Coordinates of C-alpha atoms and ligand atoms in Angstrom, one line a residue:
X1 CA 20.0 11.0 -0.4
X2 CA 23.0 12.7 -2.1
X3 CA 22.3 15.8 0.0
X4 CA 22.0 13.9 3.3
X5 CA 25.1 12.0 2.8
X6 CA 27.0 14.5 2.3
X7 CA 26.4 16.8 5.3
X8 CA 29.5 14.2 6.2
X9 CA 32.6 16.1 4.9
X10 CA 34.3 12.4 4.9
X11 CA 31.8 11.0 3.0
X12 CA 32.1 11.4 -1.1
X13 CA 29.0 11.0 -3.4
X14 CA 28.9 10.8 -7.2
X15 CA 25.2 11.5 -8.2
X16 CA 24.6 9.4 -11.8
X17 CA 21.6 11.3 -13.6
X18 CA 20.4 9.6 -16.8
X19 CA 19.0 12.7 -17.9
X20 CA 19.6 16.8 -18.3
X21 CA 19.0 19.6 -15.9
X22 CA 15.5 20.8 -14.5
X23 CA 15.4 23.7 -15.7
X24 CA 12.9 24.0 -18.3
X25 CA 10.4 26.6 -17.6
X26 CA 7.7 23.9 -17.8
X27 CA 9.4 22.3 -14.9
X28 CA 8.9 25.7 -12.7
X29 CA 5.7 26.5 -13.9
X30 CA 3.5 24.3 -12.1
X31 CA 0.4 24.1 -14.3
X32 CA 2.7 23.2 -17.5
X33 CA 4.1 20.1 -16.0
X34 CA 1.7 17.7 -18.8
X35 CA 3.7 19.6 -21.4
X36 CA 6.9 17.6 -20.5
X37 CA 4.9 15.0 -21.5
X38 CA 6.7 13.1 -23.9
X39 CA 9.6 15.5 -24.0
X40 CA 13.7 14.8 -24.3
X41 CA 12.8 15.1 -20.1
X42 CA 10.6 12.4 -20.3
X43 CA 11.6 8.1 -20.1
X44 CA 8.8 8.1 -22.4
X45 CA 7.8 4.4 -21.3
X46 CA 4.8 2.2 -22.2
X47 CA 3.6 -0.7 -20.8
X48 CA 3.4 -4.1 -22.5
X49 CA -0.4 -4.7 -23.8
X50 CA -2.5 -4.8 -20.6
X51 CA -4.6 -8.1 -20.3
X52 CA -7.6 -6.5 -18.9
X53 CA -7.4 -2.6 -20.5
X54 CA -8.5 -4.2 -23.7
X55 CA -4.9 -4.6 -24.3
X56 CA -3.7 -1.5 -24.6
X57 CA -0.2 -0.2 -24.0
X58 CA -0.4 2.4 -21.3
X59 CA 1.5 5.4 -21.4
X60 CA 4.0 5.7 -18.5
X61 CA 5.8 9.6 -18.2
X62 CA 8.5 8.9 -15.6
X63 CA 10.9 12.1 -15.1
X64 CA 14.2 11.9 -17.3
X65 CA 16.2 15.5 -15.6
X66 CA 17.6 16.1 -12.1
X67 CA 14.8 15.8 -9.4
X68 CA 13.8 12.7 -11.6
X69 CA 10.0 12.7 -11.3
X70 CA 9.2 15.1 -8.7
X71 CA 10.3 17.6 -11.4
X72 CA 7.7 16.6 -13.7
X73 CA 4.6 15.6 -11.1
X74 CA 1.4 17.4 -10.3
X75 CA 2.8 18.3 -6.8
X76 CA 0.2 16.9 -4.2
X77 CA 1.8 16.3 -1.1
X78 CA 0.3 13.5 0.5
X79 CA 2.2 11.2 3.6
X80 CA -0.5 8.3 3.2
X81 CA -2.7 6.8 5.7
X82 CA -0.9 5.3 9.0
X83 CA -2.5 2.2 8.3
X84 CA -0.2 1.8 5.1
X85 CA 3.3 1.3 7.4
X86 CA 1.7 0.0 9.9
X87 CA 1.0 -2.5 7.0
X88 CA 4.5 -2.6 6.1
X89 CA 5.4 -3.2 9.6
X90 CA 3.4 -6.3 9.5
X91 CA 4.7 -7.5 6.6
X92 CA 8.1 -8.1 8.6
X93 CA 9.9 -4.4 8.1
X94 CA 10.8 -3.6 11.7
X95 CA 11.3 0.1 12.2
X96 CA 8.7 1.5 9.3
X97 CA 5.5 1.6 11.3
X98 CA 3.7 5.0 11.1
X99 CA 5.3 6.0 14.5
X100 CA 9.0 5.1 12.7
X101 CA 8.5 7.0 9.6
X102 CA 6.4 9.9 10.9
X103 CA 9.5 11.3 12.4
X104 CA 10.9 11.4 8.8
X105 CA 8.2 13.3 7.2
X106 CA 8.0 15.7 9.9
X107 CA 11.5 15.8 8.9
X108 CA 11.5 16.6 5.6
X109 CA 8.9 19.1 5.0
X110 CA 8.9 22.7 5.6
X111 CA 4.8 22.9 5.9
X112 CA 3.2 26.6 5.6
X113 CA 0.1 25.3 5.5
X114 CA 0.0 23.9 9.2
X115 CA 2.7 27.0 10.8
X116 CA 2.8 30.4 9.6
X117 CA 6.7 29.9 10.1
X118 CA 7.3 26.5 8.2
X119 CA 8.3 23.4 10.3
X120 CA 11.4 23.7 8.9
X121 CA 12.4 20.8 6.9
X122 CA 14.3 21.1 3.0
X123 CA 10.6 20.4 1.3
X124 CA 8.2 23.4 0.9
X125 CA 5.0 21.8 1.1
X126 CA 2.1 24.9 1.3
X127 CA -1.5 25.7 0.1
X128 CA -2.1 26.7 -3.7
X129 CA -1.8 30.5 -4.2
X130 CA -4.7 30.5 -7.0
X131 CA -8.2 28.1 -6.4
X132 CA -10.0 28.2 -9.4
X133 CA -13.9 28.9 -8.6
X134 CA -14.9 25.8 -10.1
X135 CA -12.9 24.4 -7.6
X136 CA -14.5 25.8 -4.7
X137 CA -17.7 24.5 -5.9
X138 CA -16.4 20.9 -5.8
X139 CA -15.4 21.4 -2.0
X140 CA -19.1 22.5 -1.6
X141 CA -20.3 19.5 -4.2
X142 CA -18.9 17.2 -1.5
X143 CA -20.3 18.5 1.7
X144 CA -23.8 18.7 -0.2
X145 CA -23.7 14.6 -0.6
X146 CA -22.7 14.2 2.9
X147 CA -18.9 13.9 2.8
X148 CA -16.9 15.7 5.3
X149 CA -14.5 18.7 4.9
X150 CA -11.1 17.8 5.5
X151 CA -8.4 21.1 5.8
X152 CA -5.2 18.4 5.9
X153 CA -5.4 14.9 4.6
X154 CA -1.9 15.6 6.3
X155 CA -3.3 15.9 9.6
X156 CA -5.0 13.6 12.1
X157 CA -7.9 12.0 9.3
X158 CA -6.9 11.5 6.0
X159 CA -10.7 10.7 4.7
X160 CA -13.1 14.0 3.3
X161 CA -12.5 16.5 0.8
X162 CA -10.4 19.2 0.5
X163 CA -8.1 21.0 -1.3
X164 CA -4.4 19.7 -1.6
X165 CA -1.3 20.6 -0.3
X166 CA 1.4 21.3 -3.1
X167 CA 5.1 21.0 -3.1
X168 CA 5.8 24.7 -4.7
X169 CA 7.7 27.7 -3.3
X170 CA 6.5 31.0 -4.0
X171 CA 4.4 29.8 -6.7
X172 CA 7.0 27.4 -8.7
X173 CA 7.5 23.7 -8.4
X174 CA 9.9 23.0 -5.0
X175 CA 11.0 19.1 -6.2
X176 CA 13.3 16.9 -4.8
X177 CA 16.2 18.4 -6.4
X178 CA 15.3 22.4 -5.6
X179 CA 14.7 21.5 -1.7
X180 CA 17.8 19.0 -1.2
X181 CA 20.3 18.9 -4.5
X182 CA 20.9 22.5 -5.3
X183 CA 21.1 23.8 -1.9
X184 CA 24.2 20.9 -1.9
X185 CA 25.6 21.7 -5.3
X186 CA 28.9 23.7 -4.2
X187 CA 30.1 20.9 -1.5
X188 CA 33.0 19.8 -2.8
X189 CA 32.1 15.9 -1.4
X190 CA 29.2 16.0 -4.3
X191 CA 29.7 15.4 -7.7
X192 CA 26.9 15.3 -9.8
X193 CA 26.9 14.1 -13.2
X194 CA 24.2 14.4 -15.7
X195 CA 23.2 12.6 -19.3
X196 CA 24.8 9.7 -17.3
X197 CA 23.1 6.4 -17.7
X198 CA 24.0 3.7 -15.0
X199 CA 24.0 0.4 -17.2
X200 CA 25.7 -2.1 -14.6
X201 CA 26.5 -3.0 -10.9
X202 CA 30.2 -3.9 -11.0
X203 CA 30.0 -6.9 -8.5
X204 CA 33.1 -8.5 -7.1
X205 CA 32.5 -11.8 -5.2
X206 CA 28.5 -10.5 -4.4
X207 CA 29.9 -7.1 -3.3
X208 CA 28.7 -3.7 -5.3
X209 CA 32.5 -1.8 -6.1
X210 CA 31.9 0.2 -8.8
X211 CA 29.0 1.4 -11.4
X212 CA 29.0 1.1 -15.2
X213 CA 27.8 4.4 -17.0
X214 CA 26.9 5.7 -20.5
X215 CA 28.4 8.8 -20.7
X216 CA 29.0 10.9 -24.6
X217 CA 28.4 7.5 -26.4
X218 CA 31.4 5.7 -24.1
X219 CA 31.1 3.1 -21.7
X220 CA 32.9 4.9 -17.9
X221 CA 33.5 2.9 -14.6
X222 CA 33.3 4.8 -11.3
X223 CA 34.6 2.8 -8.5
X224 CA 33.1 3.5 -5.0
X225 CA 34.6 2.9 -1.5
X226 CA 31.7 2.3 0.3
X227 CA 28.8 1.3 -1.6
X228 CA 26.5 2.0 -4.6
X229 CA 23.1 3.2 -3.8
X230 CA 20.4 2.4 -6.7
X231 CA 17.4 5.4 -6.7
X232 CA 16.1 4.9 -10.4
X233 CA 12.7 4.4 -9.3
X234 CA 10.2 1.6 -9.2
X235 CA 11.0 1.0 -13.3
X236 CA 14.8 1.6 -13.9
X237 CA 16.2 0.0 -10.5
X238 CA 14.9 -3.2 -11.3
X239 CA 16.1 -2.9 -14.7
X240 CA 19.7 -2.0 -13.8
X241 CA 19.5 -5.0 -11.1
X242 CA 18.6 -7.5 -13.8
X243 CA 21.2 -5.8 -16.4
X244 CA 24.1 -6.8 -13.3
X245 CA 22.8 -10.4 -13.4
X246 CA 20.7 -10.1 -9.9
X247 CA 17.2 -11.3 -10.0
X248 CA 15.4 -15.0 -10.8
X249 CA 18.7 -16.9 -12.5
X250 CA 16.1 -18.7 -14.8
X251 CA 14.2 -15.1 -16.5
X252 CA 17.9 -13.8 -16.2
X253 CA 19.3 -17.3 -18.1
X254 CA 16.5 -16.8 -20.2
X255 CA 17.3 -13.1 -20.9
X256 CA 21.1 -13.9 -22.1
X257 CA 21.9 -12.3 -18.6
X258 CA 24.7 -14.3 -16.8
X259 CA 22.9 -14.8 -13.4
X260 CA 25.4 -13.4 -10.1
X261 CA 22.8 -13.6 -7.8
X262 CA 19.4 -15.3 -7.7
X263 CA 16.7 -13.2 -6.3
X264 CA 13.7 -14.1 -7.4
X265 CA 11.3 -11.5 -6.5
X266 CA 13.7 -8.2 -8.7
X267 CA 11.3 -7.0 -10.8
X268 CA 8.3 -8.5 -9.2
X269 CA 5.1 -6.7 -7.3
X270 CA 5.0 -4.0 -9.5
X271 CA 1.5 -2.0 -8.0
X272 CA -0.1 1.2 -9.3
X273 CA -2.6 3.5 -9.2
X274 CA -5.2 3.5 -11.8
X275 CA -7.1 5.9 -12.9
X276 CA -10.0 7.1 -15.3
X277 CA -11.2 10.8 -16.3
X278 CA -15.1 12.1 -15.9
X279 CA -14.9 15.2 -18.0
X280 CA -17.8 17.8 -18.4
X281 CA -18.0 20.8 -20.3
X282 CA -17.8 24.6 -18.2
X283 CA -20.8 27.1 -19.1
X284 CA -18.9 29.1 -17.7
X285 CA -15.6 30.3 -18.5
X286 CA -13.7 29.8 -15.2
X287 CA -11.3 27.0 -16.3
X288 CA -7.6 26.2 -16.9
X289 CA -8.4 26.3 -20.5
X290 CA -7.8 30.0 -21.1
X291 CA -4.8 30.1 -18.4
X292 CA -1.8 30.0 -21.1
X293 CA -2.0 33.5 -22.3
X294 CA 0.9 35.9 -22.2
X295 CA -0.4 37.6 -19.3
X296 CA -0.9 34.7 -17.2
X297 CA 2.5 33.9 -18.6
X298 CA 3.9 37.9 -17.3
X299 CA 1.6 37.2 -13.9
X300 CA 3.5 34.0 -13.1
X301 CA 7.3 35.2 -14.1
X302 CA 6.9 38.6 -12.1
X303 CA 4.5 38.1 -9.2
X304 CA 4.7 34.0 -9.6
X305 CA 0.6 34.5 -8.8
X306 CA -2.7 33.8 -11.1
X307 CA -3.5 30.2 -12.6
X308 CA -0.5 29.1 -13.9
X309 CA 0.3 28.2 -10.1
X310 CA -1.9 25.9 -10.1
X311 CA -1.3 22.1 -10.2
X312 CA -4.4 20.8 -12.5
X313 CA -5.3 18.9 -10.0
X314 CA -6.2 21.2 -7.0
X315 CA -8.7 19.5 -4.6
X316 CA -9.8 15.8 -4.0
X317 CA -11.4 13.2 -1.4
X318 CA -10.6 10.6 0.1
X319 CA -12.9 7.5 0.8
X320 CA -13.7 4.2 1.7
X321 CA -16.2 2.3 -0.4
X322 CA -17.1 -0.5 1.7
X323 CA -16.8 -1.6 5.5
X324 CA -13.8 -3.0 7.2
X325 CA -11.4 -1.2 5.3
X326 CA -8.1 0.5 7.5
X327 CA -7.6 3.0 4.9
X328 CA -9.0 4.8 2.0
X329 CA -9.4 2.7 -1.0
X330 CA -10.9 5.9 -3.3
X331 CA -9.3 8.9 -4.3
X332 CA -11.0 11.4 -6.3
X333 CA -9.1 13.8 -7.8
X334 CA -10.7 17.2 -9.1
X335 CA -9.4 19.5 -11.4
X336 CA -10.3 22.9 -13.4
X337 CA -9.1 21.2 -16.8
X338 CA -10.4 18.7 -19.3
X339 CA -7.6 15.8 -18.2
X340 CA -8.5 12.9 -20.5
X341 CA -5.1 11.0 -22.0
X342 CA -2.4 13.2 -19.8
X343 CA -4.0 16.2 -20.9
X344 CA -2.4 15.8 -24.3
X345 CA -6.3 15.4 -25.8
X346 CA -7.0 19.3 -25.9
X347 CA -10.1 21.0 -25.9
X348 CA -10.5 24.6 -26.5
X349 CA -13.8 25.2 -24.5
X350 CA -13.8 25.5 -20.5
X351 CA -14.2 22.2 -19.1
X352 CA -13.9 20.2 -15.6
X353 CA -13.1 17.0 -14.4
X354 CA -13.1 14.6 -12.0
X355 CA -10.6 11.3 -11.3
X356 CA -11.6 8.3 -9.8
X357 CA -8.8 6.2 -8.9
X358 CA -8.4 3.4 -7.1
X359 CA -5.6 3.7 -4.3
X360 CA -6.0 -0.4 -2.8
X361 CA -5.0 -2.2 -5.6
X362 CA -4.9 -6.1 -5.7
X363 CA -3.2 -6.3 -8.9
X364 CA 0.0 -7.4 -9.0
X365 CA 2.8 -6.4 -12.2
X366 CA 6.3 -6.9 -13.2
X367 CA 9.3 -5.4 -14.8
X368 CA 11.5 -7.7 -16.6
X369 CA 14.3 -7.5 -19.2
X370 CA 13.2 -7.4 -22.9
X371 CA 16.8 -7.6 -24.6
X372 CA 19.9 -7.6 -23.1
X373 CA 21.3 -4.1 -24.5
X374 CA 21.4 -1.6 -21.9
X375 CA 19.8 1.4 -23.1
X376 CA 16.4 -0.2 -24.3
X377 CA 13.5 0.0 -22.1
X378 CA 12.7 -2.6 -19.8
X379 CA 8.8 -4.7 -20.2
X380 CA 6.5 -3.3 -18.4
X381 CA 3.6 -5.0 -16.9
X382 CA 1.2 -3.7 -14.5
X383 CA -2.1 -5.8 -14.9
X384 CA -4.5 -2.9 -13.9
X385 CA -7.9 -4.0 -12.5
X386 CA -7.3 -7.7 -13.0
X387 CA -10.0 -8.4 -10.2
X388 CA -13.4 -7.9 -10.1
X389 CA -13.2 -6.2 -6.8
X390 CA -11.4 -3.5 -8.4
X391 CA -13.6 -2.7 -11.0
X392 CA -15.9 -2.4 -8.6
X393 CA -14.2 0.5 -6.3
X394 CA -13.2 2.9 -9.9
X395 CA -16.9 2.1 -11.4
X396 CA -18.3 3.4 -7.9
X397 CA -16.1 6.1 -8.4
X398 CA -17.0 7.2 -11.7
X399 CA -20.7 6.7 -10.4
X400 CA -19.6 9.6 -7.1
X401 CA -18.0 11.6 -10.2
X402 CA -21.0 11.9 -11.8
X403 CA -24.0 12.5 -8.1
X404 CA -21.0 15.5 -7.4
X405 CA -21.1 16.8 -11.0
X406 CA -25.1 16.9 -10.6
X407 CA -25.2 18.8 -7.6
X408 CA -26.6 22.4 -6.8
X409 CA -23.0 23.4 -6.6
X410 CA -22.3 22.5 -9.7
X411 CA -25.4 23.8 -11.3
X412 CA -23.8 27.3 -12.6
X413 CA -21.2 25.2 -14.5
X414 CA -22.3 22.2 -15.5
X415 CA -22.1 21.6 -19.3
X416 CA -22.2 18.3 -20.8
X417 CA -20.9 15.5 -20.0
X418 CA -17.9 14.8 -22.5
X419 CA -16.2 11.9 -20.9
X420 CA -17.2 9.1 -21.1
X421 CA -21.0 10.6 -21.9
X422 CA -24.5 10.2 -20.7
X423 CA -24.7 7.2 -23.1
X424 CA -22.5 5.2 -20.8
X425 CA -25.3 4.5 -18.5
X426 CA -25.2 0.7 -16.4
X427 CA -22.1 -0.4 -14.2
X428 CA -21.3 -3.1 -17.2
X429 CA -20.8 -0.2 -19.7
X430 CA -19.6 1.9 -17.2
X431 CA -16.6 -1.1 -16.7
X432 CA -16.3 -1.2 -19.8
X433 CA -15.4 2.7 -20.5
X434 CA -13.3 2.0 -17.8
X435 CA -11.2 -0.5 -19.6
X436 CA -10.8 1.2 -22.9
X437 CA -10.2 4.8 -20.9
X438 CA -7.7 3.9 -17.8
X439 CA -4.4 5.1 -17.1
X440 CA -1.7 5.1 -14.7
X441 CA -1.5 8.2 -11.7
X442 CA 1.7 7.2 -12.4
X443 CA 2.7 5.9 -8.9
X444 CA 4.5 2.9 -9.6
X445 CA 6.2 1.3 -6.8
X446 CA 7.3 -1.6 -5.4
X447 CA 9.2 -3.5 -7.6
X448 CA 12.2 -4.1 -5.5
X449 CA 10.2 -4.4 -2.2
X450 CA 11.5 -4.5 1.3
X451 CA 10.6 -7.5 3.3
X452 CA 12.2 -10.6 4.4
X453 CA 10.3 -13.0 2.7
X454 CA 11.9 -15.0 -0.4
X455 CA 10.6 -12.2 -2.7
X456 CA 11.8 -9.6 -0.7
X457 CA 14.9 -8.1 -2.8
X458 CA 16.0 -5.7 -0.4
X459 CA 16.0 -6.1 3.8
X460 CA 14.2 -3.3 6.0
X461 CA 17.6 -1.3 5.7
X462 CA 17.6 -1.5 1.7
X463 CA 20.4 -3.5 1.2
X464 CA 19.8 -5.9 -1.2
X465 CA 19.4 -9.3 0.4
X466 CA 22.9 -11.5 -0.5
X467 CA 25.0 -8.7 -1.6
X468 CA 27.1 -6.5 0.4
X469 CA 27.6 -2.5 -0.2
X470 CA 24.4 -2.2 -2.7
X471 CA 21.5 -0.4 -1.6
X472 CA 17.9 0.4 -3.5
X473 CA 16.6 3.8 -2.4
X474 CA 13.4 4.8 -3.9
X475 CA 9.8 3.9 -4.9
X476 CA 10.7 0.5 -5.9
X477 CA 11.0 -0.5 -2.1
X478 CA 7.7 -0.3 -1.0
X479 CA 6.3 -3.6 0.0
X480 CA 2.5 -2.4 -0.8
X481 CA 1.4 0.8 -2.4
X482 CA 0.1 3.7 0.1
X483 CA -3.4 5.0 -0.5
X484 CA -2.7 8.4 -1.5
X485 CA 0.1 9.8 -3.8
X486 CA 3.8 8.4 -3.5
X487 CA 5.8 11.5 -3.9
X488 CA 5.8 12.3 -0.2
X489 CA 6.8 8.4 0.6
X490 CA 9.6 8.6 -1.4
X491 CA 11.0 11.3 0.1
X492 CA 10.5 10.4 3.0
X493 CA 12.2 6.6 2.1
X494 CA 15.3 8.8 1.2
X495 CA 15.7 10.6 4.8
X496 CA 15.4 7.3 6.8
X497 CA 18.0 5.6 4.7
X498 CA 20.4 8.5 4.7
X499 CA 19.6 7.5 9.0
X500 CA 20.5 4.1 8.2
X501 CA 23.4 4.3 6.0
X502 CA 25.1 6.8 8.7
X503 CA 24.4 4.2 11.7
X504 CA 25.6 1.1 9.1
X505 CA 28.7 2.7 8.7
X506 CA 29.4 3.8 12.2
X507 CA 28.3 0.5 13.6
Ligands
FAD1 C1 3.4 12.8 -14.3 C2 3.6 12.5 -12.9 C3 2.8 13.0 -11.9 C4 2.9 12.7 -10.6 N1 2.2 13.4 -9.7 C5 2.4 13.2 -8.4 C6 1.8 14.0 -7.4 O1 1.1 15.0 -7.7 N2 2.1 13.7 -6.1 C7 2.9 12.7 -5.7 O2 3.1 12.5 -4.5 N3 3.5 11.9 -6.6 C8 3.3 12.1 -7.9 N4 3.9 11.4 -8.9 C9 4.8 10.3 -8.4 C10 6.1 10.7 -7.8 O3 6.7 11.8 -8.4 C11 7.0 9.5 -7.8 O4 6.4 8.5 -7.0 C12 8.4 9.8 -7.2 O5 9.0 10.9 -7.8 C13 9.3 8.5 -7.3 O6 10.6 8.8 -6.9 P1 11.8 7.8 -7.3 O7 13.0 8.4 -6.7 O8 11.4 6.4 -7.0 O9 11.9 7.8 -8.9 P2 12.1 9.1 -9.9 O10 11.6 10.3 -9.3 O11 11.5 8.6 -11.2 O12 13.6 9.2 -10.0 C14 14.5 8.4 -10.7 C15 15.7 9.1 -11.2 O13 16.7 8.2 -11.6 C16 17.1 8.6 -12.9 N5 17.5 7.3 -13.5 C17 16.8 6.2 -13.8 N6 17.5 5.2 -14.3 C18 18.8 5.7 -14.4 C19 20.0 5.1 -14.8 N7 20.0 3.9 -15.3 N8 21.1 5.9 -14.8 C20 21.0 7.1 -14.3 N9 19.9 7.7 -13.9 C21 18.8 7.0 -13.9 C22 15.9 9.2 -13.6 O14 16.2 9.9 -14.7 C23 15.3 10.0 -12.4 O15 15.9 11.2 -12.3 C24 3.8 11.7 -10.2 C25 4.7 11.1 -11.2 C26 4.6 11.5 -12.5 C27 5.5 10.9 -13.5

């Protein structure tokens, strides 16, 4: 957004960052990214106790550092099915149907893996340098049971298997910030400011003028001419809307928040993916597990080649699990690596593993206040698999997980099973692993969603319905969760309103 906006000499930005820089060298090496897990980079959240994950408190990275959490993802690059905007489109958001927003991905990426040359956009999106073998017998695992290839879930058909496209440039993470900020940095319209927490909205008579920031333990006040543009993603933007006293007056009364604007739905539709790990045991020793070695480590800084390119997760399908679906409601994610609780359970021995998630979710969440000072993290709750129906689609995953892992492709590698174990044998104890194992794929969205319905918060040009000059630009906006990973979207959410801002403010 910030680098958009400011192709406009005349137009000044001040970019807030709660957070440090990205440049930690486990934010460039692309197979480190779970070791920021948890880190001073990290927001470090958890949910609230989830109803039906034997309430547990889930584990939520989001990305604390410039870039935000495209500096700390596993780099699939994924635009979603067409079905998903068209969906949007339906839901009363004039001008994001699939043939609105395509131009805006197209936009946006610079994609190796469909032209030699690059299309050309700021976002290097490419094919991994490094497949790990076991890899390559999942792709074959997949056409052995009868499920297609697919070279581009980019392309024409998102549904088969294949291997991913990354965002990564000459073997290191390309995020949001390397493709757009830095190449802005020196324009003297940009100001950037980091280990700057936005805390309030300053709101004059229902018009945004000015943010309230933690800066060096003091309270600052930036005033803006035109307007303030919220991009904390699908946690913090709802947050720092409730914090300014917009959202439903009665949680906010409730909250000790003095309500300036009742918007009942801030906060609200919260949807995510969820997802559970199948982990088996290599016999052979082909795996991540033996990439972090000093001259992997020497491989990666001086030819940026050999496995520590790789993203973890480096191939996957996509599926439909029943009839009279639009879209893909299954994505299985493979990867060379034993991936059970973020990858922070390690194992020494070579292992693989497959995840099932479930990318239709019914489940509806919410963010909402849980005290009133500004720095303490918001409650999170995202209700994961609260219908049958979703069980269903993640326990037929785990079921595919395991006919793959048994197939002649797998045969040379195919060690025990770790996760959850061959104990774990009917669909009821299969569910039931399921709800003692789950986490997020960390895609929340929604939670300030477009729309025009009484819980839309923000209209189909982001600005948030009964204010004037305040704007929500990021995951939160999504009306309903696309089937496939949200990075892409985002992005893609950022070009169109950097479009929509420019024609606002000429019109
Ligand atoms: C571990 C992980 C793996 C993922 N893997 C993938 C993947 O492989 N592919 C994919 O497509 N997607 C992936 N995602 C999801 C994807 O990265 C996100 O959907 C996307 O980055 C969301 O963008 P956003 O702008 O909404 O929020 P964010 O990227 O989270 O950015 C929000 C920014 O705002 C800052 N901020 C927040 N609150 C404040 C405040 N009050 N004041 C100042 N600054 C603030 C944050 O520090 C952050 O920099 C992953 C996410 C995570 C966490």
């Amino acid at each position: 957004m910030a680098a958009r906006l400011t192709e406009n000499p005349n137009v000044r930005v001040l970019l807030l960052e709660a957070g440090g820089a990205d440049t930690a060298k486990e934010v460039r090496i692309p197979a480190a990214f779970s070791k920021l897990f948890k880190s001073n980079c990290d927001w470090n959240y958890s949910t609230e106790e989830e109803p039906y994950l034997n309430g547990r408190r889930l584990y939520w990275p989001r990305g604390k550092m410039i870039g935000g959490s495209s500096s700390m993802n596993a780099m699939i690059y994924i635009r979603g099915n067409p079905a998903d905007y068209d969906g949007w489109k339906r839901l009363g958001n004039e001008g994001w149907g699939f043939a609105d927003v395509l131009p805006y991905f197209e936009k946006l990426e610079n994609r190796s893996a469909s032209e030699p040359q690059g299309t050309g956009g700021p976002l290097n999106v490419c094919d991994l340098r490094c497949v790990n073998e076991i890899t390559r017998a999942f792709l074959a695992a997949a056409e052995e049971i009868g499920i297609p290839a697919n070279r581009d879930f980019n392309g024409a058909k998102q549904e088969g298997a294949g291997l991913y496209q990354v965002t990564q440039k000459n073997g290191s993470r390309h995020s949001a910030s390397d493709a757009y900020l830095k190449p802005a940095r020196r324009r003297s319209n940009l100001a950037v400011l980091t280990r700057a927490h936005a805390t309030r909205v300053v709101i004059e008579s229902h018009r945004a003028v000015g943010i309230e920031y933690v800066r060096g333990g003091a309270i600052q006040r930036a005033r803006v001419e035109r307007e303030v543009i919220l991009a904390g993603g699908a946690v913090n933007s709802p947050q720092l809307l409730l914090l300014s006293g917009i959202g439903p007056a009665d949680e906010l009364s409730r909250a000790s928040v003095h309500p300036i604007h009742d918007l009942p739905g801030v906060g609200k539709n919260l949807q995510d993916h969820p997802m559970v790990s199948v982990g088996y045991l290599s016999t052979k020793p082909v795996s991540l597990a033996s990439a972090e070695s000093l001259s992997n480590f020497l491989k990666w800084v001086i030819f940026k080649q050999g496995p520590l390119t790789s993203n973890v997760a480096e191939a996957g399908i996509f599926l439909r699990t029943r009839e009279g679906l639009d879209a893909p409601d299954l994505q299985m994610l493979f990867g060379p690596a034993y991936y059970v609780n973020h990858g922070l359970d390690r194992r020494k021995e070579h292992c693989f593993g497959f995840g099932p998630t479930l990318i239709a979710p019914e489940s509806r969440g919410s963010i909402s206040l849980r005290s009133t000072n500004l720095l303490d993290a918001p409650a999170i709750r995202a209700n994961y698999l609260s219908t049958d129906a979703e069980m269903r689609v993640i326990v037929e995953g785990v079921r595919l997980a395991r006919q793959l892992a048994h197939t002649m492709a797998f045969q040379p590698y195919r060690g025990d099973e770790l996760h959850p174990g061959a104990h774990v044998k009917n669909n009821d104890e299969i569910a039931a692993f399921i709800r003692a194992e789950a986490q997020t794929l960390y895609h929340p969205v929604g939670t300030c969603k477009m729309g025009t319905d009484t819980l839309a918060v923000v209209d189909p040009r982001l600005r948030v319905r009964g204010m004037q000059a305040l704007r929500v630009v990021d995951a939160s906006v999504m009306p309903r969760i696309p089937a496939g990973n949200t990075n892409a979207p985002t992005i893609m959410i950022a070009e169109k309103a950097a479009d929509m801002i420019r024609e606002d403010s000429n019109g």
